[in-house]
Amino acid sequence: MRLADIRNTIEQSTNGDWHHIGCWGGGSGPSFHDRWERWGTLGGDELSKWSLDLESHGNILVNRENVALTIAWGITVEKGMTPDWNTFPDDRPVDYQVGDVFWNGALVDRHPLVSVDGGRVILPVPKPIYDKREGKTIVARYEVTRFERAFARLVHNAEPGEDFDRYYEDAGFVTVDNPA
């Protein structure tokens, strides 16, 4: 299967086309899609100055028509971000996470996501488009491709929650065609 076919399947699908598996909280198990991170600390002997952290995707979607296609999300890639478009009532710093697309267990695509307004909605991370005005470079708008919007909506709607489209519009994102 080609990546374009996988993206088209995701973009054209609805949540009814997917089986959701929660991988966090009581009674759940691991996602088996993990990220290990080794980091150092100051002082101590050689063994005590290193730590190894494990972070897992917290949710998985399995395509009901073809179980070779799965989506997992939740691993944090950037902490404490303060995007200027985040003007929701709860505008505390947010963490960017990744939504990973797997085909037969192999990672084939990755998209940044962000949970805003106190975790009420998952949105795509938009691309800033810059413009020069009065001699200054400013952000003219934030663009999101049709696929990125559909992908984030699918992930957000995997669990009951707030209205994705209302939040997307309130963020002021501009939806653009997918690249050729």
mmCIF file of C-alpha atoms in Angstrom:
data_model
loop_
_atom_site.group_PDB
_atom_site.id
_atom_site.type_symbol
_atom_site.label_atom_id
_atom_site.label_comp_id
_atom_site.label_asym_id
_atom_site.label_seq_id
_atom_site.Cartn_x
_atom_site.Cartn_y
_atom_site.Cartn_z
ATOM 1 C CA MET A 1 0.000 0.000 0.000
ATOM 2 C CA ARG A 2 1.263 3.497 -0.852
ATOM 3 C CA LEU A 3 1.457 6.300 1.730
ATOM 4 C CA ALA A 4 -0.991 8.364 -0.354
ATOM 5 C CA ASP A 5 -3.505 5.485 -0.159
ATOM 6 C CA ILE A 6 -3.061 5.230 3.611
ATOM 7 C CA ARG A 7 -3.583 8.971 4.042
ATOM 8 C CA ASN A 8 -6.654 8.877 1.789
ATOM 9 C CA THR A 9 -8.137 6.008 3.829
ATOM 10 C CA ILE A 10 -7.617 7.983 7.040
ATOM 11 C CA GLU A 11 -8.935 11.251 5.606
ATOM 12 C CA GLN A 12 -12.093 9.646 4.209
ATOM 13 C CA SER A 13 -12.839 7.552 7.299
ATOM 14 C CA THR A 14 -15.135 8.164 10.237
ATOM 15 C CA ASN A 15 -14.741 7.008 13.824
ATOM 16 C CA GLY A 16 -17.063 4.085 13.084
ATOM 17 C CA ASP A 17 -14.360 2.718 10.789
ATOM 18 C CA TRP A 18 -11.958 2.349 13.712
ATOM 19 C CA HIS A 19 -11.669 0.278 16.890
ATOM 20 C CA HIS A 20 -10.304 2.347 19.808
ATOM 21 C CA ILE A 21 -8.005 0.797 22.422
ATOM 22 C CA GLY A 22 -7.195 2.928 25.464
ATOM 23 C CA CYS A 23 -3.726 2.232 26.859
ATOM 24 C CA TRP A 24 -3.719 4.303 30.031
ATOM 25 C CA GLY A 25 -5.642 4.270 33.315
ATOM 26 C CA GLY A 26 -6.948 1.448 35.450
ATOM 27 C CA GLY A 27 -7.428 -1.910 33.780
ATOM 28 C CA SER A 28 -5.561 -0.973 30.623
ATOM 29 C CA GLY A 29 -2.335 -2.331 29.235
ATOM 30 C CA PRO A 30 0.632 -1.095 27.228
ATOM 31 C CA SER A 31 0.403 0.197 23.681
ATOM 32 C CA PHE A 32 3.636 -1.528 22.661
ATOM 33 C CA HIS A 33 4.603 1.706 20.909
ATOM 34 C CA ASP A 34 7.142 3.183 23.284
ATOM 35 C CA ARG A 35 9.839 5.816 23.465
ATOM 36 C CA TRP A 36 12.859 5.323 25.689
ATOM 37 C CA GLU A 37 14.871 8.352 26.740
ATOM 38 C CA ARG A 38 18.185 8.290 28.540
ATOM 39 C CA TRP A 39 19.182 11.416 30.378
ATOM 40 C CA GLY A 40 21.957 12.364 32.741
ATOM 41 C CA THR A 41 22.113 14.130 36.079
ATOM 42 C CA LEU A 42 24.947 15.931 37.778
ATOM 43 C CA GLY A 43 26.991 14.257 40.464
ATOM 44 C CA GLY A 44 26.998 10.762 41.852
ATOM 45 C CA ASP A 45 28.780 7.702 40.600
ATOM 46 C CA GLU A 46 28.541 6.506 37.006
ATOM 47 C CA LEU A 47 25.425 4.366 37.575
ATOM 48 C CA SER A 48 23.448 6.906 39.605
ATOM 49 C CA LYS A 49 23.898 9.812 37.217
ATOM 50 C CA TRP A 50 21.893 8.235 34.389
ATOM 51 C CA SER A 51 18.184 7.630 34.202
ATOM 52 C CA LEU A 52 16.049 5.823 31.650
ATOM 53 C CA ASP A 53 12.455 6.968 31.100
ATOM 54 C CA LEU A 54 9.734 5.154 29.195
ATOM 55 C CA GLU A 55 6.795 6.897 27.574
ATOM 56 C CA SER A 56 4.063 5.083 25.652
ATOM 57 C CA HIS A 57 1.301 6.130 23.334
ATOM 58 C CA GLY A 58 -1.879 6.314 25.403
ATOM 59 C CA ASN A 59 -4.351 5.364 22.666
ATOM 60 C CA ILE A 60 -4.535 3.226 19.550
ATOM 61 C CA LEU A 61 -7.007 3.108 16.684
ATOM 62 C CA VAL A 62 -7.222 -0.051 14.573
ATOM 63 C CA ASN A 63 -8.877 0.188 11.167
ATOM 64 C CA ARG A 64 -11.809 -2.245 11.126
ATOM 65 C CA GLU A 65 -11.573 -2.876 7.362
ATOM 66 C CA ASN A 66 -7.821 -3.548 7.340
ATOM 67 C CA VAL A 67 -6.179 -4.179 10.722
ATOM 68 C CA ALA A 68 -2.746 -3.624 9.148
ATOM 69 C CA LEU A 69 -3.525 0.117 9.473
ATOM 70 C CA THR A 70 -3.266 1.542 12.996
ATOM 71 C CA ILE A 71 -2.858 4.960 14.564
ATOM 72 C CA ALA A 72 -1.289 5.572 17.981
ATOM 73 C CA TRP A 73 -0.919 8.883 19.817
ATOM 74 C CA GLY A 74 0.149 10.437 23.071
ATOM 75 C CA ILE A 75 3.960 10.429 23.243
ATOM 76 C CA THR A 76 5.154 13.927 24.172
ATOM 77 C CA VAL A 77 7.754 15.536 21.895
ATOM 78 C CA GLU A 78 7.782 19.167 23.146
ATOM 79 C CA LYS A 79 6.844 20.294 26.657
ATOM 80 C CA GLY A 80 5.547 23.647 27.882
ATOM 81 C CA MET A 81 4.745 25.220 24.520
ATOM 82 C CA THR A 82 2.833 28.523 24.444
ATOM 83 C CA PRO A 83 1.400 28.926 20.937
ATOM 84 C CA ASP A 84 -0.024 32.424 20.404
ATOM 85 C CA TRP A 85 -3.144 30.980 18.763
ATOM 86 C CA ASN A 86 -4.036 29.231 22.049
ATOM 87 C CA THR A 87 -6.499 31.814 23.353
ATOM 88 C CA PHE A 88 -8.896 29.309 24.906
ATOM 89 C CA PRO A 89 -10.127 29.840 28.482
ATOM 90 C CA ASP A 90 -7.460 27.467 29.831
ATOM 91 C CA ASP A 91 -4.407 28.849 28.032
ATOM 92 C CA ARG A 92 -1.692 27.265 30.180
ATOM 93 C CA PRO A 93 1.416 25.966 28.374
ATOM 94 C CA VAL A 94 0.733 22.774 26.440
ATOM 95 C CA ASP A 95 2.707 19.731 25.387
ATOM 96 C CA TYR A 96 3.003 18.735 21.750
ATOM 97 C CA GLN A 97 2.555 15.040 21.071
ATOM 98 C CA VAL A 98 2.786 12.850 18.007
ATOM 99 C CA GLY A 99 0.166 10.864 16.188
ATOM 100 C CA ASP A 100 1.871 7.919 14.535
ATOM 101 C CA VAL A 101 0.490 5.917 11.623
ATOM 102 C CA PHE A 102 1.555 2.280 11.376
ATOM 103 C CA TRP A 103 1.195 -0.182 8.509
ATOM 104 C CA ASN A 104 1.782 -3.808 9.552
ATOM 105 C CA GLY A 105 3.436 -2.467 12.710
ATOM 106 C CA ALA A 106 5.921 -0.279 10.811
ATOM 107 C CA LEU A 107 5.879 3.473 11.417
ATOM 108 C CA VAL A 108 4.968 5.060 8.069
ATOM 109 C CA ASP A 109 3.751 8.569 8.964
ATOM 110 C CA ARG A 110 3.902 11.013 11.902
ATOM 111 C CA HIS A 111 1.892 14.152 12.687
ATOM 112 C CA PRO A 112 2.184 16.638 15.554
ATOM 113 C CA LEU A 113 -0.875 17.112 17.750
ATOM 114 C CA VAL A 114 -1.637 19.320 20.731
ATOM 115 C CA SER A 115 -4.199 19.021 23.509
ATOM 116 C CA VAL A 116 -5.487 22.478 24.507
ATOM 117 C CA ASP A 117 -8.027 24.100 26.834
ATOM 118 C CA GLY A 118 -7.194 21.839 29.735
ATOM 119 C CA GLY A 119 -7.263 18.704 27.589
ATOM 120 C CA ARG A 120 -10.726 19.356 26.170
ATOM 121 C CA VAL A 121 -9.640 19.015 22.543
ATOM 122 C CA ILE A 122 -6.813 17.616 20.443
ATOM 123 C CA LEU A 123 -5.892 19.860 17.514
ATOM 124 C CA PRO A 124 -3.305 19.626 14.747
ATOM 125 C CA VAL A 125 -0.198 21.760 15.170
ATOM 126 C CA PRO A 126 -0.591 24.378 12.422
ATOM 127 C CA LYS A 127 2.069 25.766 10.112
ATOM 128 C CA PRO A 128 2.606 29.512 10.597
ATOM 129 C CA ILE A 129 2.571 31.561 7.382
ATOM 130 C CA TYR A 130 4.574 34.759 7.731
ATOM 131 C CA ASP A 131 4.020 38.152 6.136
ATOM 132 C CA LYS A 132 5.864 41.459 6.233
ATOM 133 C CA ARG A 133 3.813 44.370 7.539
ATOM 134 C CA GLU A 134 5.171 47.779 8.375
ATOM 135 C CA GLY A 135 8.699 46.409 8.128
ATOM 136 C CA LYS A 136 8.050 43.599 10.618
ATOM 137 C CA THR A 137 7.650 39.886 9.994
ATOM 138 C CA ILE A 138 4.446 38.634 11.603
ATOM 139 C CA VAL A 139 2.318 35.521 11.456
ATOM 140 C CA ALA A 140 -0.367 36.199 8.868
ATOM 141 C CA ARG A 141 -2.268 32.958 9.424
ATOM 142 C CA TYR A 142 -1.947 29.363 10.575
ATOM 143 C CA GLU A 143 -2.455 26.688 7.943
ATOM 144 C CA VAL A 144 -3.484 23.057 8.321
ATOM 145 C CA THR A 145 -3.869 20.638 5.417
ATOM 146 C CA ARG A 146 -7.168 18.811 4.879
ATOM 147 C CA PHE A 147 -5.451 15.575 5.884
ATOM 148 C CA GLU A 148 -3.984 17.037 9.092
ATOM 149 C CA ARG A 149 -7.425 18.348 10.066
ATOM 150 C CA ALA A 150 -9.108 15.003 9.363
ATOM 151 C CA PHE A 151 -6.351 13.137 11.221
ATOM 152 C CA ALA A 152 -6.636 15.319 14.340
ATOM 153 C CA ARG A 153 -10.462 15.132 14.246
ATOM 154 C CA LEU A 154 -10.317 11.322 14.045
ATOM 155 C CA VAL A 155 -7.924 11.128 17.010
ATOM 156 C CA HIS A 156 -9.893 13.672 19.064
ATOM 157 C CA ASN A 157 -13.215 11.939 18.401
ATOM 158 C CA ALA A 158 -11.890 8.520 19.478
ATOM 159 C CA GLU A 159 -13.177 9.348 22.952
ATOM 160 C CA PRO A 160 -16.270 11.373 23.835
ATOM 161 C CA GLY A 161 -15.436 15.020 24.261
ATOM 162 C CA GLU A 162 -15.875 18.567 23.077
ATOM 163 C CA ASP A 163 -16.790 19.622 19.544
ATOM 164 C CA PHE A 164 -13.593 19.442 17.465
ATOM 165 C CA ASP A 165 -14.888 21.694 14.667
ATOM 166 C CA ARG A 166 -15.876 24.495 17.050
ATOM 167 C CA TYR A 167 -12.415 24.514 18.642
ATOM 168 C CA TYR A 168 -10.732 24.335 15.234
ATOM 169 C CA GLU A 169 -12.693 27.374 14.041
ATOM 170 C CA ASP A 170 -12.070 29.252 17.307
ATOM 171 C CA ALA A 171 -8.323 28.663 16.854
ATOM 172 C CA GLY A 172 -8.587 30.493 13.527
ATOM 173 C CA PHE A 173 -6.788 27.840 11.488
ATOM 174 C CA VAL A 174 -7.059 27.974 7.697
ATOM 175 C CA THR A 175 -7.562 24.640 5.961
ATOM 176 C CA VAL A 176 -5.556 24.230 2.740
ATOM 177 C CA ASP A 177 -5.326 21.497 0.130
ATOM 178 C CA ASN A 178 -3.027 18.562 0.722
ATOM 179 C CA PRO A 179 0.321 18.868 -1.060
ATOM 180 C CA ALA A 180 0.479 17.057 -4.382
#
